[in-house]
Each structure stands twice: as structure tokens, then as C-alpha cells.
Amino acid sequence: MNGESSETPASDAIFEQSGLAEFAEYSDIAGGLMKQLDPDQLGLRPIRRTKVTITYKKIIDTDLPLLVPKILYYVTDEMTLRECLRVNWCFLTAVTARMYQNIYLFGSSGPVLRRLVKLMNYAAERQTMIDYRKCVKNLEASDLVLEEQEVTPFQSWNLFRELVRRTAPTLEKIFLDSTDNGFHDSEIIRGCGLDQRVEFPVLKSFTVGPNSLSFPISFIIDFLQRCHQSTLASIRLPGCIPYVDAALFELIVDRGGKALQDLILTPPLEFSVEDHNRIAYRPTADILGNTEKMRNQFLSVESFGKWDFDILCDGLLLVCENCPDLRALDISGNTEGLRPGILEQLLRRCPLLEELDLPCGITDANMSEILLAQPQNLWRICASCNCHKSLATLPGDDNSADNGEPCSLITDMVVRAFVEELLPGRSGALLELPEYVMRVRDARLVATLDALDETVPGIEIDFRDTDVVFVPRLGVRIAVPGGRAVCE
């Protein structure tokens, strides 16, 4: 053709070598046939030959350090380089803060603890580009022991104490757990307690593991005293304090105050005392059916560890008066109930309360205080028996309800009032009850689930949990721990 070179373009040569030239010839023939036909008759668009250009791309497979100089080769502007440095630094600090925000030390993470302590020491000596101490917000550790050999996988208290000292100014959450009874040695604790300079100015949550009696009360109080006033939003001490006094409630109120939203303060389920300064573990019977987890619980000694009734009630009044934003309160496990008027004061002064776990020994009088208060935000009420007596009682045993009254004595009419008047329409409404209630019409103790079948119409079994029933028309779930076994 005129004006065109006789040489074959490189793209055409590639086209021929790729085996597509033969396909192109057939395309030309097809194009000629299409010209002889009227496209409108066929309802098809004419096929047009398009030129295909094949481009080869080379993929560079190399490590990032080797790739960076190649990138910088194209960046010659100093201002752009400064912006790159700024972006990289922001990315580095953000990633570091995310990685070291939560530190969990469980099981065999002893070597991790040693490396963390070394890193925090370097940061304190300004030998790192980033101050890693300021990144740590959440610190959780279990299996703490006082002394540790190099081959021991558990966390040594001495190393953990150093880690706490380095990160204390920025810590917002602490969780502690241990199985080492050596902490009850007063001489050891006096010599290896927290450093005198340690304070927790922004700590919001302090938790001790459930039934962790390895730490003495003085150890727990020391942590609370180092928090600033009205900063703790959550204090969880489930079953880890053998006894309470007025000073402990005053400390809780002072450190929590208007910020306190979650308080768990329950006595140990089971424990034994060998002397006044040391609490030792003993194997107990498999009363809950879980042979592995419950085998090493504490042996119940009824004469020890019963919290003083007046101190508990006075302490709750102190909490009501000073912690108006309380959202969850758990005081279960006590066996003597509550003084009349306590729940009324609690619900009146803490209108935001959503979850309430009551002690054992609750009666209709206590439950009626909740009904009369008509709390607007309360959606979960636990009135089931959680003391060591209930754990030692099994259906058919000599200690069952057939041979004696349960700790909490509630009638079926009060239960019906909760289900039909107080809880309907509340999201996730849940009422937890003891295994037995008093039936009003014949003044007899009957299984709670049997009584519910008689008094609350429309109850159905929740097959996701065999001890839970629900009322679809009201949207209320009712849980009776172990209740299904009692009915059977």
C-alpha cells in the first residue's frame, strides 16, 4: 500500500509467530462473506478486523530492602523525600502502638515476658526509636509465681513486677491470676511488692482471676491504692477475697466513684484454712460433673469466710451513694440475703443499672423492692443460689430441697410478676432463678420449672440451653441452673 513500509512491523511478526495468522485469514474470509449479506437481514453487527498488540511486562522479584533504592531512583525532589519520611514514621508508630497495646502472658509465655522486660528497659534508657512503654494499655497475666528457674515456663512475679513498673503510667486494664501460695508469705511480699514509685493514673479496669486465693488481701489493696481517685470504671474481684471490711468498701468507692460502672465482689465458693496467714488448695469431690476443671477447687469450710452481714449492707449503701453510674453489680455467693431497703436504695440512686446478681437468702420482700422501683434499664436479674451450699447439693442427695429449705425462698407469684410485668419488652431480658420456689396455693417447695409451667402460660424450652425456658409472647428468657435435672 502507498505510504507504508514493506517491512513487517514487530507486532505483526509476533502476531504471525503466535499462530494467530491462520486465524486472521479465516477472519478475512468471514469478513468478505459478511459484506455480501445485509447485516440488517441477519440482525448482526458486521465483524471488523482489529489489530492486536501484545505487550510484554517484566516482573521484578526481589526483597523489599533491594527494591527501595530502585524506587528512590525516581524520587529526586527533597520535599517529596521528607514527606515520605513523615508518612513512614507515622505508619511505624501506628503499627507499634497496635502491636504492643495488649500484652497477654499465659501458660508458657515466660520467655516472652523476659524479652518484653528487656525491651522496656531499653526504651527507658532511650536506646530505642519508639518509647514502647507508652504503647502498652492492657496487661493480663496468669500463672504468676514468685520465683522461676530458667527452664520454668510460668511467669515470674519479679519479671512481671518490673514490667508493671515500666508501663504503669499508661496502663488502662490489669488482669492477675496465680496458683502460687507463696504470695501469702508476708516476709516475701514485704520485700518484693510493687515499687514505691508505681502509680496507675489512667487505670480503668482491675480484675483478679475467679477464686484466685493465692493473692493476700493486702496484695490486692496495694494495687487499688495506687490508682487515682475516681478513675476505675471496672473492679472485678470474683471469689478472691475471704473477708471484707469497711475500709475495703471505702477504698472501692474512692477509687471508683462516679466512674465506676462494673463491680463484682463475691466471696470464695469453696476454700479451706490451715492457719491465719495461708490458704492452701485441697482436692474436692466432683460436685459439678467436670472432673478436670473442678478437681482442684477448694474444700468448703462453712465456719470460715462468711462475710459480715452488716458490713456488706453498709458497704452496698456506700456504693449506692457514691457510684451513680453503676451498670452491673454482682454480690452473689453470700448466704444471708440483704437488709430490707437496700435494693430500693440501689435502684433509686443507680438508675442506669442493667445487670444485678443477688446474694443467696433472697426472699419475696427483697424481690418486691425491685418490682416497686420499676427500674427502666434493668434487663438481667440473677436470683439463683450461688453459694457453696448449692454447689454441694445435688438432686436426690440428703441435702436436697426435699429435706430442707433452700437458701433463697421466692414464691411463684413473685416470679410471675417479674416475667409478665417488669421484664417484657426489654432486649435480652433474662431472669435467673433457684432450682426450687415456694408454690403459694399449697405452700410447698416445688421445682421451679414445674411451677413456671403452671403459672406462666406459653412457656417453651430453649433447646440451645436445656436449663433455659422462654416466653415468646413476652420476649423473656428464664434460666434455672440445674433445673432440668431436678424435673427429670
Short mmCIF file of C-alpha atoms in Angstrom, two decimals:
data_model
loop_
_atom_site.label_atom_id
_atom_site.label_comp_id
_atom_site.label_asym_id
_atom_site.label_seq_id
_atom_site.Cartn_x
_atom_site.Cartn_y
_atom_site.Cartn_z
CA MET A 1 0.00 0.00 0.00
CA ASN A 2 1.16 3.57 -0.73
CA GLY A 3 2.90 5.34 2.10
CA GLU A 4 3.57 2.19 4.07
CA SER A 5 6.86 0.42 4.66
CA SER A 6 7.37 -3.00 3.13
CA GLU A 7 8.85 -4.26 6.35
CA THR A 8 6.64 -6.22 8.64
CA PRO A 9 6.07 -4.40 11.95
CA ALA A 10 7.35 -6.12 15.04
CA SER A 11 3.84 -6.54 16.39
CA ASP A 12 2.76 -8.23 13.12
CA ALA A 13 5.73 -10.58 13.30
CA ILE A 14 4.73 -11.53 16.80
CA PHE A 15 1.20 -11.97 15.52
CA GLU A 16 2.37 -14.41 12.86
CA GLN A 17 4.65 -16.35 15.18
CA SER A 18 1.96 -16.74 17.78
CA GLY A 19 -0.13 -18.93 15.44
CA LEU A 20 -2.86 -16.36 15.05
CA ALA A 21 -2.08 -15.54 11.37
CA GLU A 22 -4.10 -18.52 10.18
CA PHE A 23 -6.99 -17.37 12.33
CA ALA A 24 -6.70 -13.92 10.73
CA GLU A 25 -7.05 -15.43 7.21
CA TYR A 26 -10.28 -17.12 8.25
CA SER A 27 -11.39 -13.83 9.69
CA ASP A 28 -10.81 -12.15 6.30
CA ILE A 29 -12.90 -14.77 4.52
CA ALA A 30 -15.65 -14.36 7.08
CA GLY A 31 -15.48 -10.62 6.64
CA GLY A 32 -15.91 -10.99 2.83
CA LEU A 33 -18.95 -13.16 3.25
CA MET A 34 -20.46 -10.71 5.67
CA LYS A 35 -20.10 -7.91 3.09
CA GLN A 36 -22.22 -9.90 0.60
CA LEU A 37 -25.01 -10.23 3.15
CA ASP A 38 -27.18 -7.49 4.50
CA PRO A 39 -26.47 -7.15 8.24
CA ASP A 40 -30.00 -5.93 8.81
CA GLN A 41 -31.36 -9.20 7.47
CA LEU A 42 -29.26 -11.19 9.92
CA GLY A 43 -29.74 -8.88 12.85
CA LEU A 44 -25.98 -8.96 13.48
CA ARG A 45 -23.28 -6.35 13.52
CA PRO A 46 -20.51 -6.70 10.88
CA ILE A 47 -17.21 -8.13 12.15
CA ARG A 48 -14.33 -5.73 11.90
CA ARG A 49 -10.72 -6.74 12.00
CA THR A 50 -8.80 -5.14 14.81
CA LYS A 51 -5.09 -5.10 15.25
CA VAL A 52 -3.85 -6.95 18.33
CA THR A 53 -0.84 -5.54 20.13
CA ILE A 54 0.91 -7.86 22.60
CA THR A 55 2.98 -6.17 25.28
CA TYR A 56 5.50 -7.99 27.47
CA LYS A 57 5.88 -6.96 31.12
CA LYS A 58 8.87 -7.82 33.23
CA ILE A 59 8.12 -8.64 36.88
CA ILE A 60 10.84 -7.68 39.36
CA ASP A 61 11.07 -10.31 42.07
CA THR A 62 13.29 -9.01 44.84
CA ASP A 63 13.35 -8.30 48.55
CA LEU A 64 11.98 -5.01 49.88
CA PRO A 65 15.38 -3.64 51.02
CA LEU A 66 16.71 -4.15 47.49
CA LEU A 67 13.61 -2.62 45.96
CA VAL A 68 13.77 0.63 47.95
CA PRO A 69 16.84 2.04 46.08
CA LYS A 70 15.09 1.39 42.76
CA ILE A 71 12.10 3.40 43.97
CA LEU A 72 14.26 6.21 45.31
CA TYR A 73 15.97 6.43 41.90
CA TYR A 74 12.82 8.07 40.54
CA VAL A 75 12.34 10.38 43.54
CA THR A 76 14.79 13.26 43.34
CA ASP A 77 12.79 16.04 45.00
CA GLU A 78 13.92 16.70 48.58
CA MET A 79 10.45 17.83 49.67
CA THR A 80 8.95 14.55 48.45
CA LEU A 81 11.59 12.59 50.35
CA ARG A 82 10.76 14.47 53.54
CA GLU A 83 7.08 13.68 53.10
CA CYS A 84 7.94 10.01 52.58
CA LEU A 85 9.88 10.01 55.83
CA ARG A 86 6.96 11.60 57.61
CA VAL A 87 4.48 9.05 56.27
CA ASN A 88 6.76 6.12 57.12
CA TRP A 89 7.27 7.39 60.65
CA CYS A 90 3.53 7.78 61.21
CA PHE A 91 2.96 4.26 59.89
CA LEU A 92 5.71 2.84 62.14
CA THR A 93 4.35 4.47 65.29
CA ALA A 94 0.79 3.41 64.50
CA VAL A 95 1.78 -0.23 63.87
CA THR A 96 3.91 -0.34 67.03
CA ALA A 97 1.07 1.05 69.14
CA ARG A 98 -1.26 -1.59 67.73
CA MET A 99 1.18 -4.48 68.29
CA TYR A 100 2.07 -3.61 71.89
CA GLN A 101 -1.31 -2.30 73.01
CA ASN A 102 -2.43 -5.62 74.52
CA ILE A 103 0.04 -7.93 76.28
CA TYR A 104 -1.23 -11.36 77.29
CA LEU A 105 1.01 -13.62 79.35
CA PHE A 106 -0.48 -17.06 79.87
CA GLY A 107 0.85 -20.58 80.19
CA SER A 108 4.30 -20.97 78.70
CA SER A 109 4.97 -17.37 77.71
CA GLY A 110 7.76 -16.87 80.23
CA PRO A 111 10.42 -16.23 77.53
CA VAL A 112 8.11 -13.61 76.01
CA LEU A 113 7.97 -11.86 79.38
CA ARG A 114 11.75 -11.75 79.59
CA ARG A 115 12.04 -10.22 76.12
CA LEU A 116 9.36 -7.65 76.94
CA VAL A 117 11.13 -6.57 80.13
CA LYS A 118 14.38 -6.20 78.22
CA LEU A 119 12.68 -4.12 75.53
CA MET A 120 11.00 -1.85 78.09
CA ASN A 121 14.33 -1.34 79.85
CA TYR A 122 15.93 -0.31 76.57
CA ALA A 123 13.08 2.11 75.98
CA ALA A 124 13.54 3.60 79.45
CA GLU A 125 17.23 4.16 78.66
CA ARG A 126 16.29 5.87 75.35
CA GLN A 127 18.01 3.19 73.29
CA THR A 128 15.00 2.68 71.03
CA MET A 129 13.46 4.96 68.42
CA ILE A 130 9.98 4.44 69.91
CA ASP A 131 9.06 4.53 73.58
CA TYR A 132 7.39 1.13 73.81
CA ARG A 133 6.32 1.76 77.39
CA LYS A 134 3.70 4.27 76.27
CA CYS A 135 2.12 1.77 73.87
CA VAL A 136 1.01 -0.78 76.48
CA LYS A 137 -2.62 -0.29 77.55
CA ASN A 138 -3.81 -3.76 78.55
CA LEU A 139 -1.75 -6.15 80.69
CA GLU A 140 -3.05 -9.63 81.54
CA ALA A 141 -1.05 -12.36 83.23
CA SER A 142 -1.83 -15.68 84.87
CA ASP A 143 0.32 -18.48 86.36
CA LEU A 144 2.38 -15.87 88.17
CA VAL A 145 4.95 -17.41 90.54
CA LEU A 146 7.28 -15.74 92.98
CA GLU A 147 10.49 -17.37 91.76
CA GLU A 148 11.24 -19.01 88.47
CA GLN A 149 14.02 -21.20 87.15
CA GLU A 150 15.26 -20.66 83.62
CA VAL A 151 13.51 -23.81 82.44
CA THR A 152 10.19 -22.92 84.09
CA PRO A 153 7.58 -21.77 81.56
CA PHE A 154 5.44 -19.84 84.06
CA GLN A 155 5.57 -16.10 84.56
CA SER A 156 7.83 -14.94 87.36
CA TRP A 157 6.36 -12.25 89.61
CA ASN A 158 9.72 -10.48 89.78
CA LEU A 159 9.79 -10.03 86.00
CA PHE A 160 6.12 -9.08 85.86
CA ARG A 161 6.63 -6.52 88.61
CA GLU A 162 9.37 -4.88 86.55
CA LEU A 163 7.09 -4.84 83.51
CA VAL A 164 4.35 -3.18 85.56
CA ARG A 165 6.80 -0.56 86.82
CA ARG A 166 7.80 0.36 83.29
CA THR A 167 4.28 0.53 81.86
CA ALA A 168 2.24 1.78 84.84
CA PRO A 169 1.71 5.41 83.63
CA THR A 170 -0.26 4.29 80.55
CA LEU A 171 -1.94 1.09 81.75
CA GLU A 172 -5.75 1.08 81.43
CA LYS A 173 -6.50 -2.56 82.26
CA ILE A 174 -4.88 -5.17 84.53
CA PHE A 175 -5.80 -8.82 84.97
CA LEU A 176 -3.97 -11.02 87.50
CA ASP A 177 -4.16 -14.70 88.34
CA SER A 178 -1.88 -17.14 90.14
CA THR A 179 -1.70 -20.56 91.74
CA ASP A 180 1.40 -19.91 93.86
CA ASN A 181 0.58 -19.84 97.57
CA GLY A 182 3.96 -18.30 98.29
CA PHE A 183 2.37 -14.88 97.93
CA HIS A 184 0.87 -15.36 101.40
CA ASP A 185 4.30 -15.23 102.95
CA SER A 186 4.31 -11.76 104.50
CA GLU A 187 8.09 -11.53 104.51
CA ILE A 188 8.33 -12.26 100.80
CA ILE A 189 5.54 -9.84 99.87
CA ARG A 190 7.07 -7.10 102.00
CA GLY A 191 10.33 -7.47 100.13
CA CYS A 192 9.06 -7.89 96.59
CA GLY A 193 5.87 -5.85 96.42
CA LEU A 194 5.25 -3.15 93.87
CA ASP A 195 7.84 -0.42 93.59
CA GLN A 196 7.03 2.60 95.72
CA ARG A 197 7.10 4.86 92.65
CA VAL A 198 4.43 2.87 90.80
CA GLU A 199 1.12 4.64 90.22
CA PHE A 200 -1.77 3.96 87.86
CA PRO A 201 -3.08 7.39 86.87
CA VAL A 202 -5.30 6.18 84.00
CA LEU A 203 -6.16 2.63 85.07
CA LYS A 204 -9.82 1.92 84.27
CA SER A 205 -10.19 -1.81 84.93
CA PHE A 206 -8.71 -4.04 87.63
CA THR A 207 -9.56 -7.76 87.71
CA VAL A 208 -8.34 -10.73 89.72
CA GLY A 209 -8.99 -14.23 88.39
CA PRO A 210 -12.05 -16.13 89.68
CA ASN A 211 -11.43 -17.89 93.01
CA SER A 212 -7.77 -16.90 92.90
CA LEU A 213 -6.97 -17.01 96.60
CA SER A 214 -3.23 -17.06 96.03
CA PHE A 215 -3.02 -13.28 96.49
CA PRO A 216 -3.50 -11.96 100.04
CA ILE A 217 -5.91 -9.10 100.60
CA SER A 218 -3.02 -6.71 101.28
CA PHE A 219 -1.66 -7.50 97.82
CA ILE A 220 -4.97 -6.60 96.13
CA ILE A 221 -5.44 -3.49 98.25
CA ASP A 222 -1.95 -2.32 97.29
CA PHE A 223 -2.97 -2.30 93.61
CA LEU A 224 -6.17 -0.39 94.36
CA GLN A 225 -4.40 2.19 96.49
CA ARG A 226 -2.03 3.06 93.64
CA CYS A 227 -4.95 4.05 91.38
CA HIS A 228 -6.02 7.67 91.26
CA GLN A 229 -9.30 8.85 92.68
CA SER A 230 -12.48 8.24 90.64
CA THR A 231 -10.71 6.55 87.72
CA LEU A 232 -11.67 2.86 87.95
CA ALA A 233 -14.68 2.01 85.80
CA SER A 234 -14.48 -1.74 86.49
CA ILE A 235 -13.45 -3.58 89.67
CA ARG A 236 -13.83 -7.34 89.47
CA LEU A 237 -12.90 -9.44 92.50
CA PRO A 238 -14.85 -12.70 91.99
CA GLY A 239 -14.25 -15.13 94.83
CA CYS A 240 -10.73 -13.94 95.61
CA ILE A 241 -11.30 -12.19 98.96
CA PRO A 242 -12.02 -14.36 102.04
CA TYR A 243 -13.48 -11.46 104.04
CA VAL A 244 -14.35 -7.79 103.62
CA ASP A 245 -14.33 -4.80 105.93
CA ALA A 246 -15.49 -1.19 105.84
CA ALA A 247 -12.05 0.03 104.74
CA LEU A 248 -12.23 -2.09 101.57
CA PHE A 249 -15.61 -0.62 100.60
CA GLU A 250 -14.32 2.89 101.27
CA LEU A 251 -11.31 2.22 99.04
CA ILE A 252 -13.51 0.85 96.25
CA VAL A 253 -15.79 3.87 96.42
CA ASP A 254 -12.87 6.30 96.48
CA ARG A 255 -11.07 4.77 93.51
CA GLY A 256 -14.26 4.17 91.55
CA GLY A 257 -16.61 6.98 92.47
CA LYS A 258 -18.67 8.39 89.64
CA ALA A 259 -16.56 6.48 87.11
CA LEU A 260 -17.44 3.04 88.49
CA GLN A 261 -19.76 1.09 86.19
CA ASP A 262 -18.96 -2.58 86.87
CA LEU A 263 -18.44 -4.08 90.34
CA ILE A 264 -18.02 -7.78 91.15
CA LEU A 265 -17.43 -8.53 94.80
CA THR A 266 -18.18 -12.14 95.74
CA PRO A 267 -16.83 -14.49 98.42
CA PRO A 268 -14.91 -17.65 97.50
CA LEU A 269 -17.11 -20.57 96.55
CA GLU A 270 -15.03 -23.05 98.49
CA PHE A 271 -11.81 -22.86 100.44
CA SER A 272 -10.07 -24.20 103.49
CA VAL A 273 -7.83 -22.58 106.08
CA GLU A 274 -4.78 -24.22 107.58
CA ASP A 275 -3.72 -21.17 109.51
CA HIS A 276 -4.47 -17.45 109.67
CA ASN A 277 -1.85 -16.44 107.14
CA ARG A 278 -2.01 -19.13 104.47
CA ILE A 279 -4.77 -20.63 102.34
CA ALA A 280 -3.98 -23.98 100.79
CA TYR A 281 -5.51 -25.90 97.94
CA ARG A 282 -7.17 -29.26 98.52
CA PRO A 283 -8.85 -31.60 96.07
CA THR A 284 -12.60 -31.74 96.33
CA ALA A 285 -15.35 -34.02 95.05
CA ASP A 286 -16.59 -33.60 91.51
CA ILE A 287 -19.78 -31.84 92.53
CA LEU A 288 -20.37 -30.10 89.21
CA GLY A 289 -19.67 -33.02 86.90
CA ASN A 290 -16.48 -31.54 85.42
CA THR A 291 -13.72 -33.80 86.63
CA GLU A 292 -10.84 -31.86 85.09
CA LYS A 293 -11.69 -28.26 85.93
CA MET A 294 -13.28 -28.71 89.35
CA ARG A 295 -10.92 -31.31 90.79
CA ASN A 296 -8.58 -28.69 92.28
CA GLN A 297 -11.17 -26.35 93.77
CA PHE A 298 -11.24 -25.51 97.46
CA LEU A 299 -12.75 -27.64 100.23
CA SER A 300 -15.73 -25.88 101.75
CA VAL A 301 -15.44 -24.88 105.39
CA GLU A 302 -18.74 -23.25 106.37
CA SER A 303 -17.40 -21.67 109.54
CA PHE A 304 -14.81 -19.58 107.71
CA GLY A 305 -15.12 -16.85 105.15
CA LYS A 306 -18.71 -15.84 105.82
CA TRP A 307 -18.85 -12.12 105.17
CA ASP A 308 -20.26 -9.95 107.91
CA PHE A 309 -23.89 -9.12 107.10
CA ASP A 310 -23.85 -5.56 108.46
CA ILE A 311 -20.52 -4.70 106.79
CA LEU A 312 -21.83 -5.95 103.45
CA CYS A 313 -25.10 -3.99 103.68
CA ASP A 314 -23.40 -0.81 104.88
CA GLY A 315 -20.83 -1.15 102.12
CA LEU A 316 -23.54 -1.50 99.48
CA LEU A 317 -25.22 1.66 100.77
CA LEU A 318 -21.89 3.44 100.46
CA VAL A 319 -21.58 2.24 96.86
CA CYS A 320 -25.13 3.41 96.09
CA GLU A 321 -24.45 6.89 97.41
CA ASN A 322 -21.15 7.44 95.59
CA CYS A 323 -21.39 5.44 92.34
CA PRO A 324 -24.48 6.72 90.47
CA ASP A 325 -23.32 5.43 87.06
CA LEU A 326 -23.17 1.80 88.15
CA ARG A 327 -24.30 -0.50 85.31
CA ALA A 328 -23.53 -4.02 86.65
CA LEU A 329 -23.37 -5.27 90.23
CA ASP A 330 -22.54 -8.82 91.31
CA ILE A 331 -22.72 -9.62 95.03
CA SER A 332 -23.75 -13.26 94.63
CA GLY A 333 -22.42 -16.06 96.80
CA ASN A 334 -23.27 -14.52 100.17
CA THR A 335 -25.67 -16.64 102.18
CA GLU A 336 -27.60 -14.24 104.42
CA GLY A 337 -29.52 -12.12 101.91
CA LEU A 338 -29.79 -8.35 102.22
CA ARG A 339 -31.17 -5.89 104.73
CA PRO A 340 -34.65 -4.54 103.83
CA GLY A 341 -34.46 -1.33 101.81
CA ILE A 342 -31.01 -1.97 100.30
CA LEU A 343 -32.30 -2.84 96.83
CA GLU A 344 -34.70 0.08 96.88
CA GLN A 345 -31.83 2.49 97.61
CA LEU A 346 -29.66 0.81 94.99
CA LEU A 347 -32.19 1.12 92.17
CA ARG A 348 -33.17 4.67 93.14
CA ARG A 349 -29.62 6.01 93.33
CA CYS A 350 -28.25 3.95 90.41
CA PRO A 351 -30.90 4.37 87.70
CA LEU A 352 -28.57 3.12 84.95
CA LEU A 353 -28.20 -0.34 86.49
CA GLU A 354 -28.61 -3.04 83.83
CA GLU A 355 -27.40 -6.28 85.45
CA LEU A 356 -27.89 -7.38 89.05
CA ASP A 357 -26.63 -10.59 90.67
CA LEU A 358 -28.24 -11.02 94.07
CA PRO A 359 -26.85 -12.93 97.06
CA CYS A 360 -28.40 -16.10 98.42
CA GLY A 361 -31.06 -15.78 101.11
CA ILE A 362 -33.27 -13.53 99.00
CA THR A 363 -36.98 -13.52 99.83
CA ASP A 364 -40.17 -12.11 98.35
CA ALA A 365 -39.64 -8.93 100.37
CA ASN A 366 -36.34 -8.23 98.61
CA MET A 367 -37.72 -9.07 95.18
CA SER A 368 -40.75 -6.85 95.78
CA GLU A 369 -38.43 -3.87 96.24
CA ILE A 370 -37.28 -4.36 92.66
CA LEU A 371 -40.85 -4.59 91.40
CA LEU A 372 -41.88 -1.42 93.22
CA ALA A 373 -38.83 0.52 91.99
CA GLN A 374 -39.66 -0.28 88.34
CA PRO A 375 -36.06 0.20 87.06
CA GLN A 376 -36.05 1.30 83.45
CA ASN A 377 -32.72 -0.17 82.34
CA LEU A 378 -32.54 -3.43 84.31
CA TRP A 379 -32.74 -6.36 81.87
CA ARG A 380 -30.90 -9.16 83.70
CA ILE A 381 -31.62 -10.31 87.26
CA CYS A 382 -29.88 -13.28 88.83
CA ALA A 383 -31.57 -14.67 91.94
CA SER A 384 -30.23 -18.21 91.62
CA CYS A 385 -28.32 -19.71 94.51
CA ASN A 386 -24.56 -19.40 94.00
CA CYS A 387 -23.19 -20.16 97.47
CA HIS A 388 -21.14 -23.22 98.34
CA LYS A 389 -24.23 -24.89 99.80
CA SER A 390 -25.92 -25.03 96.43
CA LEU A 391 -22.79 -26.42 94.79
CA ALA A 392 -22.69 -29.24 97.31
CA THR A 393 -26.36 -30.08 96.78
CA LEU A 394 -27.42 -32.49 94.10
CA PRO A 395 -30.88 -33.84 93.28
CA GLY A 396 -31.55 -36.92 95.37
CA ASP A 397 -28.88 -36.14 97.95
CA ASP A 398 -29.59 -35.87 101.66
CA ASN A 399 -29.07 -32.10 101.42
CA SER A 400 -31.61 -31.58 98.64
CA ALA A 401 -34.62 -29.30 98.89
CA ASP A 402 -36.86 -32.24 99.84
CA ASN A 403 -35.02 -32.44 103.17
CA GLY A 404 -34.60 -28.73 103.90
CA GLU A 405 -35.29 -25.24 102.64
CA PRO A 406 -33.01 -23.69 100.00
CA CYS A 407 -31.06 -20.51 100.69
CA SER A 408 -33.39 -18.27 98.67
CA LEU A 409 -37.13 -18.57 99.24
CA ILE A 410 -39.16 -17.00 96.44
CA THR A 411 -42.79 -17.69 95.58
CA ASP A 412 -44.13 -18.50 92.15
CA MET A 413 -46.40 -15.42 92.21
CA VAL A 414 -43.43 -13.06 92.52
CA VAL A 415 -41.69 -14.86 89.67
CA ARG A 416 -44.78 -14.42 87.52
CA ALA A 417 -44.84 -10.69 88.31
CA PHE A 418 -41.24 -10.34 87.09
CA VAL A 419 -41.93 -12.26 83.91
CA GLU A 420 -45.19 -10.55 82.99
CA GLU A 421 -44.80 -7.03 84.41
CA LEU A 422 -41.17 -5.97 84.78
CA LEU A 423 -39.10 -7.64 82.05
CA PRO A 424 -41.34 -7.81 78.93
CA GLY A 425 -40.18 -5.68 76.01
CA ARG A 426 -36.56 -5.40 77.20
CA SER A 427 -33.85 -6.54 74.84
CA GLY A 428 -32.22 -9.77 76.03
CA ALA A 429 -34.41 -9.93 79.16
CA LEU A 430 -33.15 -12.75 81.40
CA LEU A 431 -34.30 -13.91 84.83
CA GLU A 432 -32.17 -16.49 86.66
CA LEU A 433 -33.89 -18.40 89.45
CA PRO A 434 -33.02 -21.07 92.06
CA GLU A 435 -33.93 -24.70 91.49
CA TYR A 436 -36.92 -24.55 93.84
CA VAL A 437 -39.61 -21.96 94.57
CA MET A 438 -42.50 -21.83 97.01
CA ARG A 439 -45.88 -22.57 95.46
CA VAL A 440 -48.42 -20.23 97.02
CA ARG A 441 -51.57 -22.34 96.67
CA ASP A 442 -50.26 -25.20 98.82
CA ALA A 443 -47.17 -23.63 100.48
CA ARG A 444 -44.89 -26.35 99.16
CA LEU A 445 -41.43 -26.25 97.63
CA VAL A 446 -41.59 -27.37 94.02
CA ALA A 447 -39.17 -27.45 91.14
CA THR A 448 -39.01 -24.00 89.57
CA LEU A 449 -39.55 -25.20 86.02
CA ASP A 450 -42.63 -27.18 87.08
CA ALA A 451 -44.01 -24.12 88.84
CA LEU A 452 -43.40 -21.99 85.74
CA ASP A 453 -45.39 -24.43 83.62
CA GLU A 454 -48.34 -23.89 85.93
CA THR A 455 -48.19 -20.14 86.49
CA VAL A 456 -46.81 -18.65 83.25
CA PRO A 457 -48.69 -19.74 80.11
CA GLY A 458 -46.92 -20.14 76.79
CA ILE A 459 -43.52 -21.26 78.11
CA GLU A 460 -41.30 -23.14 75.68
CA ILE A 461 -37.99 -24.96 76.13
CA ASP A 462 -34.90 -23.28 74.74
CA PHE A 463 -33.12 -26.18 73.03
CA ARG A 464 -29.86 -24.21 72.91
CA ASP A 465 -29.71 -24.49 76.71
CA THR A 466 -31.60 -27.26 78.45
CA ASP A 467 -31.89 -25.24 81.66
CA VAL A 468 -33.50 -22.23 79.96
CA VAL A 469 -37.13 -21.64 79.02
CA PHE A 470 -38.55 -18.62 77.25
CA VAL A 471 -41.88 -16.91 76.76
CA PRO A 472 -42.17 -15.90 73.09
CA ARG A 473 -45.13 -13.57 73.61
CA LEU A 474 -43.17 -11.57 76.21
CA GLY A 475 -39.62 -11.97 74.93
CA VAL A 476 -38.33 -13.11 78.35
CA ARG A 477 -35.87 -15.93 78.98
CA ILE A 478 -35.81 -17.75 82.34
CA ALA A 479 -32.73 -19.70 83.41
CA VAL A 480 -32.72 -22.27 86.21
CA PRO A 481 -29.21 -23.73 86.61
CA GLY A 482 -29.59 -27.48 87.03
CA GLY A 483 -33.35 -27.16 86.93
CA ARG A 484 -33.92 -29.61 84.09
CA ALA A 485 -32.19 -32.38 86.06
CA VAL A 486 -34.44 -31.66 89.06
CA CYS A 487 -37.59 -32.03 86.95
CA GLU A 488 -36.41 -35.30 85.49
#
